[in-house]
Short mmCIF file of N, CA and C and ligand atoms in Angstrom, two decimals:
data_model
loop_
_atom_site.label_atom_id
_atom_site.label_comp_id
_atom_site.label_asym_id
_atom_site.label_seq_id
_atom_site.Cartn_x
_atom_site.Cartn_y
_atom_site.Cartn_z
N MET D 391 5.09 8.99 19.10
CA MET D 391 5.19 8.11 18.03
C MET D 391 4.02 7.22 18.61
N ASP D 392 2.52 7.60 18.25
CA ASP D 392 1.59 6.58 18.61
C ASP D 392 0.90 5.73 17.90
N LYS D 393 0.47 6.10 16.45
CA LYS D 393 -0.18 5.28 15.56
C LYS D 393 0.53 4.34 15.01
N LYS D 394 0.07 3.20 14.94
CA LYS D 394 0.66 2.08 13.81
C LYS D 394 0.04 2.21 12.86
N VAL D 395 0.83 2.52 11.64
CA VAL D 395 0.24 2.66 10.27
C VAL D 395 0.76 1.82 9.28
N TYR D 396 0.11 1.28 8.26
CA TYR D 396 0.65 0.46 6.96
C TYR D 396 0.56 1.16 5.89
N ILE D 397 1.56 1.31 5.12
CA ILE D 397 1.64 1.89 3.84
C ILE D 397 1.83 0.78 2.72
N GLY D 398 1.11 0.82 1.65
CA GLY D 398 1.40 0.07 0.59
C GLY D 398 2.17 1.02 -0.58
N LEU D 399 3.00 0.39 -1.05
CA LEU D 399 3.73 1.00 -2.15
C LEU D 399 3.66 0.11 -3.60
N GLY D 400 3.53 0.89 -4.52
CA GLY D 400 3.49 0.38 -5.87
C GLY D 400 4.02 0.99 -7.13
N SER D 401 4.53 0.28 -8.00
CA SER D 401 5.23 0.95 -9.09
C SER D 401 5.04 0.06 -10.30
N ASN D 402 4.45 0.66 -11.36
CA ASN D 402 4.88 -0.27 -12.66
C ASN D 402 5.23 0.54 -13.90
N MET D 403 6.21 1.52 -13.58
CA MET D 403 6.78 2.50 -14.58
C MET D 403 8.22 2.60 -14.46
N GLY D 404 9.07 2.62 -15.47
CA GLY D 404 10.48 2.97 -15.07
C GLY D 404 11.27 1.89 -14.29
N ASN D 405 12.22 2.26 -13.63
CA ASN D 405 12.96 1.58 -12.63
C ASN D 405 12.08 1.30 -11.28
N LYS D 406 11.37 0.06 -11.48
CA LYS D 406 10.11 0.04 -10.46
C LYS D 406 10.85 0.05 -8.91
N SER D 407 11.87 -0.90 -8.76
CA SER D 407 12.27 -1.30 -7.50
C SER D 407 13.10 -0.07 -7.05
N GLU D 408 13.70 0.73 -7.83
CA GLU D 408 14.26 2.03 -7.61
C GLU D 408 13.38 3.08 -7.04
N ASN D 409 12.35 3.08 -7.93
CA ASN D 409 11.28 4.17 -7.40
C ASN D 409 10.71 3.81 -6.05
N ILE D 410 10.50 2.46 -5.70
CA ILE D 410 10.04 2.17 -4.37
C ILE D 410 11.05 2.36 -3.31
N ALA D 411 12.36 2.19 -3.68
CA ALA D 411 13.46 2.41 -2.68
C ALA D 411 13.37 4.07 -2.27
N LYS D 412 13.35 4.72 -3.59
CA LYS D 412 13.40 6.12 -3.14
C LYS D 412 12.40 6.78 -2.42
N ALA D 413 11.17 6.10 -2.74
CA ALA D 413 9.96 6.55 -1.87
C ALA D 413 10.21 6.38 -0.54
N ILE D 414 10.66 5.15 -0.15
CA ILE D 414 10.94 4.74 1.14
C ILE D 414 12.19 5.77 1.95
N ASP D 415 13.08 5.88 1.20
CA ASP D 415 13.90 6.98 1.73
C ASP D 415 13.20 8.13 2.05
N PHE D 416 12.19 8.94 1.15
CA PHE D 416 11.73 10.07 1.46
C PHE D 416 10.75 9.77 2.74
N VAL D 417 10.10 8.57 2.73
CA VAL D 417 9.25 8.43 4.06
C VAL D 417 9.99 8.41 5.23
N ALA D 418 11.14 8.07 5.07
CA ALA D 418 12.09 7.86 6.27
C ALA D 418 12.45 9.36 6.93
N CYS D 419 12.33 10.18 5.89
CA CYS D 419 12.94 11.67 6.21
C CYS D 419 11.64 12.59 6.80
N ILE D 420 10.53 11.97 6.58
CA ILE D 420 9.32 12.75 7.17
C ILE D 420 9.22 12.73 8.53
N GLU D 421 9.35 14.04 9.11
CA GLU D 421 9.37 14.27 10.44
C GLU D 421 8.05 13.73 11.25
N GLY D 422 8.47 13.10 12.22
CA GLY D 422 7.16 12.55 12.88
C GLY D 422 6.87 10.99 12.45
N VAL D 423 7.90 10.61 11.68
CA VAL D 423 7.50 9.13 11.25
C VAL D 423 8.77 8.35 11.28
N ASN D 424 8.46 7.05 12.06
CA ASN D 424 9.62 6.04 12.30
C ASN D 424 9.10 5.01 11.47
N ILE D 425 10.01 4.51 10.57
CA ILE D 425 9.94 3.24 9.79
C ILE D 425 10.15 1.93 10.76
N LYS D 426 9.10 1.05 10.98
CA LYS D 426 9.39 -0.07 11.91
C LYS D 426 9.87 -1.36 11.17
N LYS D 427 9.10 -1.43 10.13
CA LYS D 427 9.15 -2.85 9.30
C LYS D 427 9.00 -2.50 7.69
N VAL D 428 9.64 -3.59 7.05
CA VAL D 428 9.70 -3.26 5.65
C VAL D 428 9.52 -4.81 5.06
N SER D 429 8.47 -4.94 4.24
CA SER D 429 8.34 -6.17 3.65
C SER D 429 9.26 -6.56 2.41
N SER D 430 9.39 -7.84 1.86
CA SER D 430 10.05 -8.11 0.58
C SER D 430 9.40 -7.19 -0.41
N LEU D 431 10.06 -7.36 -1.54
CA LEU D 431 9.53 -6.82 -2.75
C LEU D 431 8.73 -7.88 -3.69
N TYR D 432 7.67 -7.56 -4.10
CA TYR D 432 6.97 -8.74 -4.84
C TYR D 432 6.65 -8.05 -6.28
N LEU D 433 6.71 -8.94 -7.21
CA LEU D 433 6.39 -8.70 -8.51
C LEU D 433 5.07 -9.24 -8.77
N THR D 434 4.02 -8.26 -9.20
CA THR D 434 2.52 -8.73 -9.11
C THR D 434 1.97 -8.48 -10.37
N ALA D 435 1.08 -9.38 -10.86
CA ALA D 435 0.14 -8.98 -11.90
C ALA D 435 -0.73 -7.64 -11.79
N PRO D 436 -0.93 -6.79 -12.86
CA PRO D 436 -1.93 -5.63 -12.62
C PRO D 436 -3.30 -6.32 -12.26
N TRP D 437 -3.82 -5.58 -11.28
CA TRP D 437 -5.04 -5.69 -10.57
C TRP D 437 -6.04 -4.60 -10.97
N GLY D 438 -7.16 -5.02 -11.28
CA GLY D 438 -8.45 -3.91 -11.71
C GLY D 438 -8.31 -3.42 -13.23
N ARG D 439 -7.00 -3.06 -13.74
CA ARG D 439 -6.88 -2.71 -14.92
C ARG D 439 -5.90 -3.63 -15.50
N THR D 440 -5.94 -4.75 -16.19
CA THR D 440 -5.03 -5.64 -16.59
C THR D 440 -4.23 -5.19 -17.88
N ASP D 441 -4.53 -4.24 -18.58
CA ASP D 441 -3.85 -3.86 -19.82
C ASP D 441 -2.59 -2.84 -19.50
N GLN D 442 -1.67 -3.33 -18.45
CA GLN D 442 -0.71 -2.45 -18.14
C GLN D 442 0.42 -3.35 -17.55
N ASP D 443 1.57 -2.94 -17.62
CA ASP D 443 2.65 -3.85 -17.17
C ASP D 443 2.62 -4.09 -15.53
N ASP D 444 3.33 -5.25 -15.21
CA ASP D 444 3.30 -5.67 -14.03
C ASP D 444 3.67 -4.78 -12.91
N PHE D 445 3.37 -4.82 -11.70
CA PHE D 445 3.69 -3.91 -10.67
C PHE D 445 4.88 -4.55 -9.89
N ILE D 446 5.57 -3.65 -8.94
CA ILE D 446 6.38 -4.21 -7.88
C ILE D 446 5.52 -3.53 -6.62
N ASN D 447 5.29 -4.29 -5.57
CA ASN D 447 4.56 -3.93 -4.48
C ASN D 447 5.46 -4.16 -3.21
N GLN D 448 5.21 -3.40 -2.38
CA GLN D 448 5.84 -3.58 -1.01
C GLN D 448 5.20 -2.86 0.19
N VAL D 449 5.10 -3.30 1.30
CA VAL D 449 4.40 -2.83 2.46
C VAL D 449 5.30 -2.41 3.47
N ILE D 450 5.06 -1.19 4.07
CA ILE D 450 5.99 -0.69 5.28
C ILE D 450 4.96 -0.64 6.61
N GLU D 451 5.53 -0.95 7.64
CA GLU D 451 4.95 -0.44 8.78
C GLU D 451 5.67 0.80 9.58
N ILE D 452 4.86 1.69 9.81
CA ILE D 452 5.47 2.86 10.58
C ILE D 452 4.86 3.30 11.89
N GLU D 453 5.52 4.18 12.56
CA GLU D 453 4.70 4.68 13.75
C GLU D 453 4.76 6.22 13.44
N THR D 454 3.69 6.81 13.65
CA THR D 454 3.62 8.32 13.56
C THR D 454 2.90 9.13 14.43
N ASP D 455 3.08 10.30 14.65
CA ASP D 455 2.28 11.19 15.48
C ASP D 455 1.68 12.09 14.52
N LEU D 456 1.69 12.08 13.20
CA LEU D 456 1.03 12.91 12.25
C LEU D 456 -0.42 12.51 12.06
N SER D 457 -1.29 13.44 11.93
CA SER D 457 -2.69 12.77 11.60
C SER D 457 -2.68 12.09 10.23
N ALA D 458 -3.75 11.28 10.12
CA ALA D 458 -4.00 10.63 8.92
C ALA D 458 -3.98 11.61 7.68
N LEU D 459 -4.58 12.46 7.71
CA LEU D 459 -4.65 13.54 6.47
C LEU D 459 -3.24 14.25 6.24
N ASN D 460 -2.62 14.43 7.27
CA ASN D 460 -1.17 15.11 7.12
C ASN D 460 -0.15 14.05 6.56
N LEU D 461 -0.49 12.78 6.97
CA LEU D 461 0.55 11.85 6.48
C LEU D 461 0.21 11.54 5.04
N LEU D 462 -1.20 11.70 4.72
CA LEU D 462 -1.56 11.56 3.16
C LEU D 462 -0.86 12.69 2.42
N TYR D 463 -1.03 13.90 2.94
CA TYR D 463 -0.37 14.89 2.19
C TYR D 463 1.18 14.89 2.03
N CYS D 464 1.80 14.38 2.94
CA CYS D 464 3.34 13.97 2.96
C CYS D 464 3.50 13.05 1.94
N LEU D 465 2.55 11.75 1.66
CA LEU D 465 2.83 11.00 0.76
C LEU D 465 2.67 11.51 -0.78
N GLN D 466 1.55 12.34 -0.60
CA GLN D 466 1.24 12.80 -1.98
C GLN D 466 2.51 13.78 -2.58
N ASP D 467 3.04 14.39 -1.73
CA ASP D 467 4.24 15.23 -2.16
C ASP D 467 5.30 14.24 -2.57
N ILE D 468 5.56 13.07 -1.85
CA ILE D 468 6.55 12.18 -2.46
C ILE D 468 6.11 11.60 -3.79
N GLU D 469 4.86 11.45 -4.02
CA GLU D 469 4.37 10.96 -5.44
C GLU D 469 4.84 12.16 -6.41
N ILE D 470 4.78 13.26 -6.02
CA ILE D 470 4.96 14.43 -6.90
C ILE D 470 6.47 14.49 -7.29
N LYS D 471 6.99 14.45 -6.13
CA LYS D 471 8.64 14.47 -6.09
C LYS D 471 9.24 13.61 -7.21
N LEU D 472 8.54 12.31 -7.13
CA LEU D 472 9.29 11.25 -7.97
C LEU D 472 8.80 11.32 -9.27
N GLY D 473 7.76 12.37 -9.71
CA GLY D 473 7.29 12.45 -11.10
C GLY D 473 5.92 11.71 -11.43
N ARG D 474 5.10 11.53 -10.42
CA ARG D 474 3.83 10.85 -10.75
C ARG D 474 3.08 11.70 -11.48
N HIS D 475 2.44 11.24 -12.71
CA HIS D 475 1.33 11.84 -13.29
C HIS D 475 0.18 10.87 -13.26
N ARG D 476 -0.99 11.58 -13.15
CA ARG D 476 -2.49 10.78 -13.10
C ARG D 476 -2.64 10.25 -14.40
N ASP D 477 -2.76 8.88 -14.62
CA ASP D 477 -3.14 8.43 -15.81
C ASP D 477 -4.46 7.40 -15.64
N GLY D 478 -5.45 7.96 -15.19
CA GLY D 478 -6.89 7.41 -15.23
C GLY D 478 -6.96 6.42 -13.94
N LYS D 479 -8.01 5.95 -13.52
CA LYS D 479 -8.13 5.13 -12.28
C LYS D 479 -7.52 3.92 -12.62
N TRP D 480 -6.70 3.46 -11.42
CA TRP D 480 -5.88 2.17 -11.61
C TRP D 480 -5.03 2.14 -12.77
N GLY D 481 -4.47 3.22 -13.42
CA GLY D 481 -3.60 3.26 -14.61
C GLY D 481 -2.32 3.30 -14.02
N PRO D 482 -1.37 3.08 -15.06
CA PRO D 482 -0.04 2.92 -14.73
C PRO D 482 0.70 4.01 -13.99
N ARG D 483 1.66 3.84 -13.13
CA ARG D 483 2.08 4.58 -12.14
C ARG D 483 3.58 4.71 -11.81
N ILE D 484 4.21 5.78 -11.87
CA ILE D 484 5.83 5.67 -11.39
C ILE D 484 5.68 5.24 -9.94
N ILE D 485 5.01 5.82 -9.20
CA ILE D 485 4.79 5.30 -7.67
C ILE D 485 3.51 5.63 -7.36
N ASP D 486 2.97 4.91 -6.29
CA ASP D 486 1.71 5.07 -5.51
C ASP D 486 1.99 4.71 -4.10
N LEU D 487 1.35 5.56 -3.34
CA LEU D 487 1.65 5.44 -1.82
C LEU D 487 0.24 5.49 -1.30
N ASP D 488 -0.09 4.20 -0.79
CA ASP D 488 -1.51 4.33 -0.15
C ASP D 488 -1.46 3.94 1.30
N ILE D 489 -2.28 4.47 2.07
CA ILE D 489 -2.46 4.44 3.36
C ILE D 489 -3.42 3.15 3.50
N LEU D 490 -3.02 1.89 4.12
CA LEU D 490 -3.84 0.80 4.09
C LEU D 490 -4.42 0.92 5.38
N ILE D 491 -3.91 1.14 6.46
CA ILE D 491 -4.29 1.04 7.78
C ILE D 491 -3.88 2.23 8.68
N TYR D 492 -4.54 2.74 9.31
CA TYR D 492 -4.03 4.17 10.21
C TYR D 492 -4.81 3.75 11.61
N GLY D 493 -3.79 3.06 12.42
CA GLY D 493 -4.14 2.55 13.70
C GLY D 493 -5.69 1.87 13.75
N GLU D 494 -6.48 2.38 14.63
CA GLU D 494 -7.64 1.82 14.64
C GLU D 494 -8.84 2.72 13.98
N GLU D 495 -8.28 4.01 13.05
CA GLU D 495 -9.21 4.91 12.69
C GLU D 495 -9.87 4.41 11.42
N THR D 496 -11.19 4.85 11.30
CA THR D 496 -11.93 4.81 10.18
C THR D 496 -12.20 6.03 9.54
N SER D 497 -12.00 6.25 8.32
CA SER D 497 -12.36 7.48 7.75
C SER D 497 -12.99 7.18 6.25
N LEU D 498 -14.10 7.84 5.94
CA LEU D 498 -14.94 7.51 4.80
C LEU D 498 -14.84 8.81 3.80
N LEU D 499 -13.90 9.70 4.13
CA LEU D 499 -13.85 10.96 3.27
C LEU D 499 -13.43 10.33 1.84
N GLU D 500 -13.91 11.01 0.71
CA GLU D 500 -13.35 10.71 -0.47
C GLU D 500 -11.77 10.90 -0.70
N GLU D 501 -11.33 11.98 0.15
CA GLU D 501 -9.95 12.19 -0.05
C GLU D 501 -9.00 11.10 0.88
N LEU D 502 -9.58 10.44 1.79
CA LEU D 502 -9.14 9.58 2.54
C LEU D 502 -9.75 8.41 3.04
N GLN D 503 -9.77 7.29 2.76
CA GLN D 503 -10.36 6.07 3.06
C GLN D 503 -9.57 5.31 3.82
N VAL D 504 -9.78 5.17 5.10
CA VAL D 504 -9.07 3.98 5.85
C VAL D 504 -9.96 3.17 6.56
N PRO D 505 -9.81 2.10 6.69
CA PRO D 505 -8.91 1.16 5.96
C PRO D 505 -8.94 1.26 4.63
N HIS D 506 -7.94 1.10 3.83
CA HIS D 506 -8.10 1.05 2.28
C HIS D 506 -9.37 0.20 1.75
N PRO D 507 -10.10 0.76 0.82
CA PRO D 507 -11.43 0.15 0.59
C PRO D 507 -11.12 -1.43 -0.06
N TYR D 508 -10.03 -1.58 -0.47
CA TYR D 508 -9.79 -2.78 -1.19
C TYR D 508 -8.80 -3.73 -0.58
N LEU D 509 -8.48 -3.30 0.64
CA LEU D 509 -7.36 -4.06 1.25
C LEU D 509 -7.65 -5.54 1.43
N LEU D 510 -8.87 -5.96 1.71
CA LEU D 510 -9.14 -7.41 1.79
C LEU D 510 -9.16 -8.25 0.39
N GLU D 511 -9.42 -7.47 -0.65
CA GLU D 511 -9.41 -8.08 -1.83
C GLU D 511 -8.04 -8.17 -2.57
N ARG D 512 -7.07 -7.59 -2.09
CA ARG D 512 -5.63 -7.32 -2.84
C ARG D 512 -4.70 -8.31 -2.33
N LEU D 513 -4.30 -9.38 -3.12
CA LEU D 513 -3.14 -10.32 -2.69
C LEU D 513 -2.12 -9.50 -2.64
N PHE D 514 -1.64 -8.59 -3.44
CA PHE D 514 -0.37 -7.79 -3.55
C PHE D 514 -0.29 -6.85 -2.48
N VAL D 515 -1.35 -6.77 -1.52
CA VAL D 515 -1.16 -6.08 -0.44
C VAL D 515 -1.27 -7.00 1.04
N LEU D 516 -2.26 -8.16 0.65
CA LEU D 516 -2.27 -8.92 2.05
C LEU D 516 -0.93 -9.88 2.15
N ILE D 517 -0.37 -10.28 1.05
CA ILE D 517 0.79 -11.02 1.10
C ILE D 517 1.94 -10.36 1.86
N PRO D 518 2.51 -9.23 1.44
CA PRO D 518 3.48 -8.44 2.18
C PRO D 518 3.02 -8.00 3.71
N LEU D 519 1.80 -7.76 3.70
CA LEU D 519 1.38 -7.46 5.15
C LEU D 519 1.59 -8.71 6.13
N ALA D 520 1.09 -9.88 5.64
CA ALA D 520 1.17 -10.99 6.49
C ALA D 520 2.62 -11.32 6.66
N GLU D 521 3.45 -10.97 5.79
CA GLU D 521 4.96 -11.31 5.77
C GLU D 521 5.63 -10.56 7.21
N ILE D 522 4.96 -9.31 7.22
CA ILE D 522 5.66 -8.20 8.23
C ILE D 522 4.76 -8.50 9.42
N ASN D 523 3.65 -9.07 9.53
CA ASN D 523 2.91 -9.10 10.86
C ASN D 523 1.89 -10.29 10.74
N SER D 524 2.48 -11.57 10.84
CA SER D 524 1.52 -12.81 10.61
C SER D 524 0.29 -12.95 11.49
N GLU D 525 0.51 -12.23 12.66
CA GLU D 525 -0.58 -12.43 13.73
C GLU D 525 -1.54 -11.19 13.66
N MET D 526 -1.40 -10.44 12.49
CA MET D 526 -2.05 -9.41 12.49
C MET D 526 -3.69 -9.53 12.60
N GLU D 527 -4.46 -8.81 13.17
CA GLU D 527 -5.91 -8.72 13.08
C GLU D 527 -6.36 -7.66 12.24
N LEU D 528 -7.03 -7.67 11.31
CA LEU D 528 -7.38 -6.61 10.20
C LEU D 528 -8.49 -5.97 11.10
N PRO D 529 -8.86 -4.64 10.46
CA PRO D 529 -9.84 -3.81 11.23
C PRO D 529 -11.15 -4.49 11.46
N ASP D 530 -11.65 -5.32 10.39
CA ASP D 530 -12.92 -5.87 10.68
C ASP D 530 -13.11 -6.86 11.61
N GLY D 531 -11.68 -7.17 12.34
CA GLY D 531 -11.77 -8.38 13.27
C GLY D 531 -11.19 -9.47 12.78
N SER D 532 -10.91 -9.86 11.39
CA SER D 532 -10.57 -10.88 10.91
C SER D 532 -9.09 -11.18 11.09
N LYS D 533 -8.85 -12.51 10.75
CA LYS D 533 -7.33 -12.82 11.05
C LYS D 533 -6.60 -12.70 9.57
N ILE D 534 -5.46 -11.97 9.63
CA ILE D 534 -4.84 -11.86 8.46
C ILE D 534 -4.71 -13.18 7.66
N ARG D 535 -4.31 -14.28 8.42
CA ARG D 535 -4.01 -15.50 7.77
C ARG D 535 -5.06 -16.09 7.12
N GLU D 536 -6.20 -15.86 7.78
CA GLU D 536 -7.58 -16.58 7.19
C GLU D 536 -7.93 -15.66 6.16
N VAL D 537 -7.78 -14.50 6.11
CA VAL D 537 -8.40 -13.87 4.77
C VAL D 537 -7.39 -14.19 3.72
N LEU D 538 -6.11 -14.14 3.89
CA LEU D 538 -5.13 -14.59 2.96
C LEU D 538 -5.53 -15.89 2.31
N SER D 539 -5.75 -16.85 3.25
CA SER D 539 -6.14 -18.23 2.52
C SER D 539 -7.12 -18.27 1.66
N ARG D 540 -8.31 -17.48 2.18
CA ARG D 540 -9.45 -17.32 1.44
C ARG D 540 -9.25 -16.68 0.21
N GLU D 541 -8.50 -15.58 0.24
CA GLU D 541 -8.39 -14.90 -1.09
C GLU D 541 -7.55 -15.71 -2.07
N ARG D 542 -6.46 -16.56 -1.69
CA ARG D 542 -5.47 -17.38 -2.41
C ARG D 542 -6.42 -18.38 -3.14
N ALA D 543 -7.29 -18.87 -2.37
CA ALA D 543 -8.15 -20.07 -2.89
C ALA D 543 -9.19 -19.40 -4.13
N LEU D 544 -9.52 -18.07 -3.96
CA LEU D 544 -10.44 -17.35 -4.98
C LEU D 544 -9.49 -16.99 -6.12
N THR D 545 -7.95 -16.85 -6.02
CA THR D 545 -7.61 -16.32 -7.12
C THR D 545 -6.71 -17.42 -7.94
N GLU D 546 -6.85 -17.58 -9.19
CA GLU D 546 -6.06 -18.66 -9.80
C GLU D 546 -5.07 -18.15 -10.43
N GLY D 547 -3.87 -19.10 -10.36
CA GLY D 547 -2.77 -18.92 -11.01
C GLY D 547 -1.52 -18.25 -10.19
N ASN D 548 -0.54 -18.13 -10.21
CA ASN D 548 0.51 -17.75 -9.18
C ASN D 548 1.22 -16.32 -9.69
N ASP D 549 0.24 -15.32 -9.56
CA ASP D 549 0.67 -14.00 -10.05
C ASP D 549 1.23 -13.13 -9.02
N ILE D 550 1.82 -13.78 -7.91
CA ILE D 550 2.51 -12.62 -7.05
C ILE D 550 3.91 -13.61 -6.68
N ILE D 551 4.98 -12.86 -7.05
CA ILE D 551 6.14 -13.64 -7.12
C ILE D 551 7.19 -12.71 -5.99
N LYS D 552 7.54 -13.31 -4.91
CA LYS D 552 8.56 -12.61 -4.06
C LYS D 552 9.92 -12.58 -4.57
N LEU D 553 10.44 -11.35 -4.66
CA LEU D 553 11.70 -11.14 -5.16
C LEU D 553 12.72 -11.24 -4.18
N1 A4P F 1737 -7.42 8.32 -1.51
C1 A4P F 1737 -8.56 8.04 -0.62
N2 A4P F 1737 -8.20 6.99 0.44
C2 A4P F 1737 -6.68 6.87 0.13
C3 A4P F 1737 -5.98 6.12 0.95
N3 A4P F 1737 -6.01 5.28 1.88
N4 A4P F 1737 -4.46 6.30 0.64
C4 A4P F 1737 -7.46 9.27 -2.49
C5 A4P F 1737 -4.17 7.01 -0.35
N5 A4P F 1737 -4.96 7.64 -1.09
C6 A4P F 1737 -6.23 7.57 -0.78
O1 A4P F 1737 -5.41 8.29 -5.70
C7 A4P F 1737 -6.86 8.81 -5.80
C8 A4P F 1737 -7.25 9.51 -4.61
O2 A4P F 1737 -7.41 8.68 -3.55
C9 A4P F 1737 -6.08 10.40 -3.97
O3 A4P F 1737 -6.37 11.77 -4.44
C10 A4P F 1737 -6.51 10.39 -2.50
O4 A4P F 1737 -6.89 11.71 -2.06
P1 A4P F 1737 -4.58 7.70 -6.87
O5 A4P F 1737 -3.57 7.21 -6.18
O6 A4P F 1737 -4.49 8.41 -7.90
O7 A4P F 1737 -5.53 6.16 -7.35
P2 A4P F 1737 -6.31 5.90 -8.37
O8 A4P F 1737 -5.55 5.18 -9.47
O9 A4P F 1737 -7.08 6.84 -9.02
O10 A4P F 1737 -7.44 5.04 -7.68
P3 A4P F 1737 -7.24 4.13 -6.44
O11 A4P F 1737 -8.45 3.28 -5.94
O12 A4P F 1737 -6.88 4.94 -5.27
O13 A4P F 1737 -6.01 3.01 -6.85
P4 A4P F 1737 -5.30 2.33 -5.88
O14 A4P F 1737 -6.02 1.74 -4.84
O15 A4P F 1737 -4.02 3.07 -5.55
O16 A4P F 1737 -4.78 1.30 -6.94
N6 A4P F 1737 -2.36 -3.87 -9.36
C11 A4P F 1737 -1.07 -4.27 -8.70
N7 A4P F 1737 -0.62 -5.63 -8.91
N8 A4P F 1737 -0.46 -3.52 -7.99
C12 A4P F 1737 -0.83 -2.29 -7.49
O17 A4P F 1737 -0.07 -1.62 -6.69
N9 A4P F 1737 -2.43 -0.59 -7.94
C13 A4P F 1737 -3.67 0.02 -8.45
C14 A4P F 1737 -4.11 1.32 -8.11
C15 A4P F 1737 -4.35 -0.77 -9.52
N10 A4P F 1737 -3.83 -2.14 -9.76
C16 A4P F 1737 -2.68 -2.47 -9.14
C17 A4P F 1737 -1.90 -1.66 -8.12
MG1 MG F 1738 -3.21 5.47 -4.57
#
């Protein structure tokens, strides 16, 4: 188990917290994956496309010896098992599993971009990440606590609630 990887989970359809719990159970069953840390659940206002229901988001830290692409395929299988249909970019979803950070690796493939391209702009990812690893250095060398306070200052309102 060599790579330290962060996965973001999100749901804004059906029983959102149950969808996320089921997804984590499936992740725990992937051969070659160990779940190390699990953040709290957060109720978050929709980002990007605001004409949809609130999300529940969570972040987990895993260790894995799977390649980034093989891990992505396993996560996509889980999305399908949980009944996810694609409803437009940033549209509503039963479950979404994004690879946020895959060790030190950078990938710019359309199929897999790591670090996740919107990582630094999304409080619904930064807040749970900082909860499970407050000393974390992000892939661009910045400190999560500094990025978080900068992003909080830019974001009006209190649209992220820890459950
Ligand atoms: N893909 C590329 N890189 C990755 C990666 N690092 N992890 C590709 C996972 N997949 C990656 O994914 C489309 C394609 O992205 C996949 O085929 C995969 O090969 P998708 O999940 O269908 O996403 P999408 O909606 O079409 O676009 P995108 O930009 O991936 O959406 P996101 O980033 O998943 O964001 N607001 C709140 N509050 N909470 C949320 O969780 N989520 C979204 C969707 C929008 N607003 C949100 C939330
Ligand atoms: Mg996604």
